[in-house]
Structures are given as C-alpha cells and as structure tokens.
Short mmCIF file of C-alpha atoms in Angstrom, two decimals:
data_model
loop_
_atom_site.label_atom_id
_atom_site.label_comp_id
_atom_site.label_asym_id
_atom_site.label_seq_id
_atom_site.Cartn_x
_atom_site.Cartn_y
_atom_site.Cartn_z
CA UNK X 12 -17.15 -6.94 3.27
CA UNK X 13 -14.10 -7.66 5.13
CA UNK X 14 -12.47 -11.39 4.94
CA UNK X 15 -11.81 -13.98 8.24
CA UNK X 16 -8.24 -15.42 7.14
CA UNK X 17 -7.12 -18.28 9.75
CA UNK X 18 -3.62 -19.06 9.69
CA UNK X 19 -3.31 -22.64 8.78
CA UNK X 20 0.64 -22.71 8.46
CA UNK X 21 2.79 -25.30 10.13
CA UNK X 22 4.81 -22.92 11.95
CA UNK X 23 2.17 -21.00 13.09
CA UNK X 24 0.69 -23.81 14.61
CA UNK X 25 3.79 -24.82 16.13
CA UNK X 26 4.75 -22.05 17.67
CA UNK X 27 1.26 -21.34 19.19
CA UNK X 28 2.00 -24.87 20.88
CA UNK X 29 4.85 -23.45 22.48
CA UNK X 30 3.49 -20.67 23.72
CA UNK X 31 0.44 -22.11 25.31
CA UNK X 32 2.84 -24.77 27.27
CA UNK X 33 2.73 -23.11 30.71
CA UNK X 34 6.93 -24.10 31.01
CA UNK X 35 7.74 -21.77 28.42
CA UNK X 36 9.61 -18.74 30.29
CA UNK X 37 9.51 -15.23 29.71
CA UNK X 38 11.93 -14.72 27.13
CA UNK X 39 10.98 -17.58 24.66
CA UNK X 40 7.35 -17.17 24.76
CA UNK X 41 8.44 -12.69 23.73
CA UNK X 42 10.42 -13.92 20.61
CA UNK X 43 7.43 -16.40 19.99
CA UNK X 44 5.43 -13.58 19.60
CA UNK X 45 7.33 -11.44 17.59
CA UNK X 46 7.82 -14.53 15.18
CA UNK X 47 4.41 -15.69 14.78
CA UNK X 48 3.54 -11.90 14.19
CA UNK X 49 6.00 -11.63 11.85
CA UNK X 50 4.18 -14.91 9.94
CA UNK X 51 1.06 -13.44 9.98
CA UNK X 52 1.94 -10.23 9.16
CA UNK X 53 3.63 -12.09 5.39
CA UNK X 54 -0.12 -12.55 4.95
CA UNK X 55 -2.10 -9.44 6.21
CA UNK X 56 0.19 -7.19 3.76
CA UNK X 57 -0.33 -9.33 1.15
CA UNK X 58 -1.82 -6.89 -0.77
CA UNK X 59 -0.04 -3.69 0.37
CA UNK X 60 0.16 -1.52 -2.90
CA UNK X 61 3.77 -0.88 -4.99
CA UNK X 62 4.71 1.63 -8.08
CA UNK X 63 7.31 0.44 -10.31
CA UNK X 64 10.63 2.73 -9.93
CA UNK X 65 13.83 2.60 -12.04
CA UNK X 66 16.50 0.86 -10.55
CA UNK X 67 20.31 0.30 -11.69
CA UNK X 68 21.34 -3.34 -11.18
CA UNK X 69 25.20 -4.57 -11.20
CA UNK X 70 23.64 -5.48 -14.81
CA UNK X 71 21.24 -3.21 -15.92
CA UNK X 72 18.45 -0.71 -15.22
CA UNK X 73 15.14 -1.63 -15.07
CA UNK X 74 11.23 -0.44 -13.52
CA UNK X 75 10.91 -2.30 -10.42
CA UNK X 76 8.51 -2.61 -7.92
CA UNK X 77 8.86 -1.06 -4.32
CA UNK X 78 5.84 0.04 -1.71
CA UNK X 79 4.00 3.10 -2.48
CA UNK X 80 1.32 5.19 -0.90
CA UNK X 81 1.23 6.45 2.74
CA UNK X 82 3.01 4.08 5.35
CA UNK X 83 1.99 1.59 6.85
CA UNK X 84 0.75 1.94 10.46
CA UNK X 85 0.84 -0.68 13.10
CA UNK X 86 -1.53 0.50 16.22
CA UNK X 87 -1.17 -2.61 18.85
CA UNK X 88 -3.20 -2.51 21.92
CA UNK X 89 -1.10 -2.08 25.02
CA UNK X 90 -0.07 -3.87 26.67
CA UNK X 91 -0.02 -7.16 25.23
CA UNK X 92 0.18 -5.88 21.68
CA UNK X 93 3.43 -4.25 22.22
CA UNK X 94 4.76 -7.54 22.17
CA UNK X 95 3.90 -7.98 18.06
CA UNK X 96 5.34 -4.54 17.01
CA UNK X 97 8.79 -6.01 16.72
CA UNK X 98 7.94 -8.80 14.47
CA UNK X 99 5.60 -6.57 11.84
CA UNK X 100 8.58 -4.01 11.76
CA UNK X 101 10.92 -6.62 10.45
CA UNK X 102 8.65 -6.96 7.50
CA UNK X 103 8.21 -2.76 7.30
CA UNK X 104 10.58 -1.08 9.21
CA UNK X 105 9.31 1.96 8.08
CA UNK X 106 6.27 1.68 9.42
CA UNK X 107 4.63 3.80 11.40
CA UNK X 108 3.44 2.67 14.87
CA UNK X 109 0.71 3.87 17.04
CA UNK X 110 -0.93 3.29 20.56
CA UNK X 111 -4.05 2.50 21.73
CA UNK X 112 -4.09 1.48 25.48
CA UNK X 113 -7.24 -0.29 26.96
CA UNK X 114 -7.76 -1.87 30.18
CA UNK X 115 -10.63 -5.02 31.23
CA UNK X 116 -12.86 -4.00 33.90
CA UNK X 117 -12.13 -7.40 35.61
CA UNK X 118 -16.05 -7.76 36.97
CA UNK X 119 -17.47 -6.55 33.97
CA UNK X 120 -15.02 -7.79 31.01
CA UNK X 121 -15.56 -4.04 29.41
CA UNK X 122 -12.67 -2.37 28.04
CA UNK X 123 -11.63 1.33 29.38
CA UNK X 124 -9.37 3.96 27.38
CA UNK X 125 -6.88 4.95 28.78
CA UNK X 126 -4.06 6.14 25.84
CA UNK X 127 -4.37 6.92 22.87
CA UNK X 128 -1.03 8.18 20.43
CA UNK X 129 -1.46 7.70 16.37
CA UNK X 130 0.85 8.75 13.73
CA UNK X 131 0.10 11.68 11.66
CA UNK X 132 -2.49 11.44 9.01
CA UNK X 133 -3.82 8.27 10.21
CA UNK X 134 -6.90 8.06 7.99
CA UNK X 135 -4.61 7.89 4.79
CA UNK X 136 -2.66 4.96 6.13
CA UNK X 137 -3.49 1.38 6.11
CA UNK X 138 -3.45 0.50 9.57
CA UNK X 139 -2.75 -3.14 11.10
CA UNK X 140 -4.33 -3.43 15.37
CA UNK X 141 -2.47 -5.68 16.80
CA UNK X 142 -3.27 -7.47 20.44
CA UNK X 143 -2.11 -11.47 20.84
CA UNK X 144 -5.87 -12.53 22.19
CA UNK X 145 -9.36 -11.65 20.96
CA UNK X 146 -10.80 -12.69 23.75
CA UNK X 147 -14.62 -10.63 24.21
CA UNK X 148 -13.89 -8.51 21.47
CA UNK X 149 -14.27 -5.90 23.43
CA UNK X 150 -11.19 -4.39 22.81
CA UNK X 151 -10.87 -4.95 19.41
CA UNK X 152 -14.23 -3.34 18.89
CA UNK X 153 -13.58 -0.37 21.29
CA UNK X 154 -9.85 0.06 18.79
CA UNK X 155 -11.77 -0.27 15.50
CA UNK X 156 -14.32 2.03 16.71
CA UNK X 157 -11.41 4.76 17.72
CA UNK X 158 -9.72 4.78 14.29
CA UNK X 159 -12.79 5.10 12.31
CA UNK X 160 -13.71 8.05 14.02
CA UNK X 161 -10.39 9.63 12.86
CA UNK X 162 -11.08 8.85 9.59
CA UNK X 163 -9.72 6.12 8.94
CA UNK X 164 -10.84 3.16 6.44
CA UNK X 165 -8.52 0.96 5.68
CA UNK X 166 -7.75 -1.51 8.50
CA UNK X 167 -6.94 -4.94 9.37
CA UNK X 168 -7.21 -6.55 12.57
CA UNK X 169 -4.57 -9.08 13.79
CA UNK X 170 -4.85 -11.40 17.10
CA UNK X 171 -2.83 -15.13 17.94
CA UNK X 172 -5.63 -16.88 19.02
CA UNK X 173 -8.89 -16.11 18.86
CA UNK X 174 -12.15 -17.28 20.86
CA UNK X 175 -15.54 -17.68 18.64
CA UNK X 176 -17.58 -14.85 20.97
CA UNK X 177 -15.03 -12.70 20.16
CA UNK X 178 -14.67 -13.05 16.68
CA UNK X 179 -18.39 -12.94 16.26
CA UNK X 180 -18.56 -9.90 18.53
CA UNK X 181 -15.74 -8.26 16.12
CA UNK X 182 -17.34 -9.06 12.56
CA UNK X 183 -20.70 -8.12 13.93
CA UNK X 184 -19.52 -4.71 14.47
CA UNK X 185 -16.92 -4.25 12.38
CA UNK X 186 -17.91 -6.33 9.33
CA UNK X 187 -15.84 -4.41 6.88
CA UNK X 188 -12.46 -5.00 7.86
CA UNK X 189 -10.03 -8.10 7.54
CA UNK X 190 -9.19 -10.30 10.38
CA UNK X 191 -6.22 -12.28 10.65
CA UNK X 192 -5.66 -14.94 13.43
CA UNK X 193 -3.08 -17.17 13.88
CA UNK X 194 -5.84 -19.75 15.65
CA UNK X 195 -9.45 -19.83 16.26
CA UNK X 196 -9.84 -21.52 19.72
CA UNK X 197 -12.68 -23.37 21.13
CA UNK X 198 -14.50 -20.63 23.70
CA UNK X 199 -14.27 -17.98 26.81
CA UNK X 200 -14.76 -19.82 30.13
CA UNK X 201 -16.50 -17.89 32.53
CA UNK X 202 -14.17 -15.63 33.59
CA UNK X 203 -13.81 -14.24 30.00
CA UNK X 204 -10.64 -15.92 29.02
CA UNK X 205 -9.69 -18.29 26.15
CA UNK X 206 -9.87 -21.88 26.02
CA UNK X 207 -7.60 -23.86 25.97
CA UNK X 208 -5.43 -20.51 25.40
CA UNK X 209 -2.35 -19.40 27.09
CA UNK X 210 -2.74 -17.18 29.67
CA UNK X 211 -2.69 -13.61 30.15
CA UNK X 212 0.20 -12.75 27.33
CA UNK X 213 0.81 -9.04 28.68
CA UNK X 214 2.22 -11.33 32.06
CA UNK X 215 3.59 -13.53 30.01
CA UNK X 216 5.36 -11.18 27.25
CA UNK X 217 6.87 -9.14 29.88
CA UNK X 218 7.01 -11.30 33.15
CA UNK X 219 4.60 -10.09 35.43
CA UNK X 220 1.41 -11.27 37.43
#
C-alpha cells in the first residue's frame, strides 16, 4: 500500500504562495518550480537504495555509501512537468528522464496520449511522474497506467498542489504507489481546475496563453 506524504515544510509553503500570486512573471514563477521540486524531491528519494564502496579520503580509506541499483528515472508529464525536471536533476543528475505527453479534452476533462519516450529498461528503474497540478487525476492515472504496462513497479507520483477529487481519483486506482504533494488544496471548480490554485502552470512555466 502506497503512502500520501504532504509537504508540510516552510519553504514549500512559501514558495507555493508565490507562485499562486497572479503578479509573479514568467521567469520567477519557472525557478519556483524547479525549487519546490527540488524540496520535494529531498523527500520522495528518501529511501533510494546505496552499497557501501571504498573510498580514499585526504585521511584515510574507508566503505562508504553511494547510490546503487538501476537509475533513477524522472518521467514528467508534458508540458507542465517539464518545468520540475531541472530541480529533481540537481538532486540526481544522473538520472534518467522520460516523457509522457497528455493533453485535456477541454469539454470533457479526459486526458489524450499523445508522446510517449522512456529510458531503456524502464521496469528496473524507480521512476518519479512529475506534473505541477493533480487536478482530475486523469492524467496521473492515464501515466501510472502507461508505466505499469511496461513493467514497471516501482513508482512515485509527484504534483505541487493537489485537489481532493484528484487525489482520491489517483489512490483509488493506483493505491500502491507513493504520492508526494507539495499542497493539498481545497477542490476543482467546475471547469476542472484547482481552487484556490494558480493557474494553468504549462502558461505560466513557459509564458504562454
């Protein structure tokens, strides 16, 4: 059974305040991004595996610990999950990194496939999904769904803010996995999107309406 972490840090609130504040331009709101995914991402690899290699010191030599096992593999959903890649490789930068690209029917709120590139031997890697808003859960589910059909069975799933439906939506089918989110927000007004939110972050991470 997979764990809901919410991530009650000071920081990460604080910089989700900025981001929602409709003033905040392009270019701060893309570094905002990239450091609350970095934040989060501290947590979600918590418990990434490590082997204990030798290692010569200006001192001594000693067994150490280092990462081991099959990279990591960071799969955000484009767009908007482009905008966390940056941030997560800071923490791994040799890490893997993967697309999935979905579209929202904008009538009926149902993701659409459109992409789809993964790094080799998927299904051996841990693999993080990425995308700033869970929104429907739609996506998410439509992701999670993707990668388990390749195999793969260790994955986390990591969104900014979250609404309720959509969290629900995304344990309910998914129930095995671990979900990180940097907020859980009150609910999905009726056109599907997140209050009180921010917006549409694909516009706002790279400018466009």
């Amino acid at each position: 059974m997979g764990n809901v972490n919410i991530i009650n840090h000071p920081l990460v609130k604080h910089k989700i305040t900025l981001m929602r504040d409709e003033k905040t331009g392009t270019r701060e709101f893309r570094i905002l991004v990239e450091e609350v995914a970095m934040l989060m991402g501290y947590e979600a690899m918590r418990d990434l595996p490590t082997e204990d290699v030798e290692v010569k010191t200006p001192i001594t030599t000693r067994k150490l610990p280092m990462l081991c096992g099959k990279k990591l593999a960071i799969v955000p959903i484009l767009r908007a999950g482009l905008g966390m890649v940056s941030g997560l490789l800071a923490l791994v930068p040799s890490a893997k990194v993967g697309h999935i690209g979905l579209y929202r029917d904008e009538v009926t709120h149902e993701p659409h496939e459109y992409y789809c590139k993964l790094p080799d031997r998927i299904n051996e890697r841990l693999v993080i999904v990425c995308d700033p808003m869970l929104a429907t859960g739609g996506s998410a589910i439509q992701a999670v769904d993707f990668l388990k059909d390749k195999g793969c069975k260790n994955i986390k799933f990591m969104s900014i803010i979250a609404a309720p439906e959509g969290l629900d939506a995304l344990r309910t089918a998914h129930p095995d996995i671990d979900i990180y989110v940097g907020n859980l927000d009150e609910k999905l007004n009726e056109d599907a999107y997140i209050v009180p939110g921010l917006g549409d972050a694909g516009d706002r991470i790279f400018g466009t309406k």
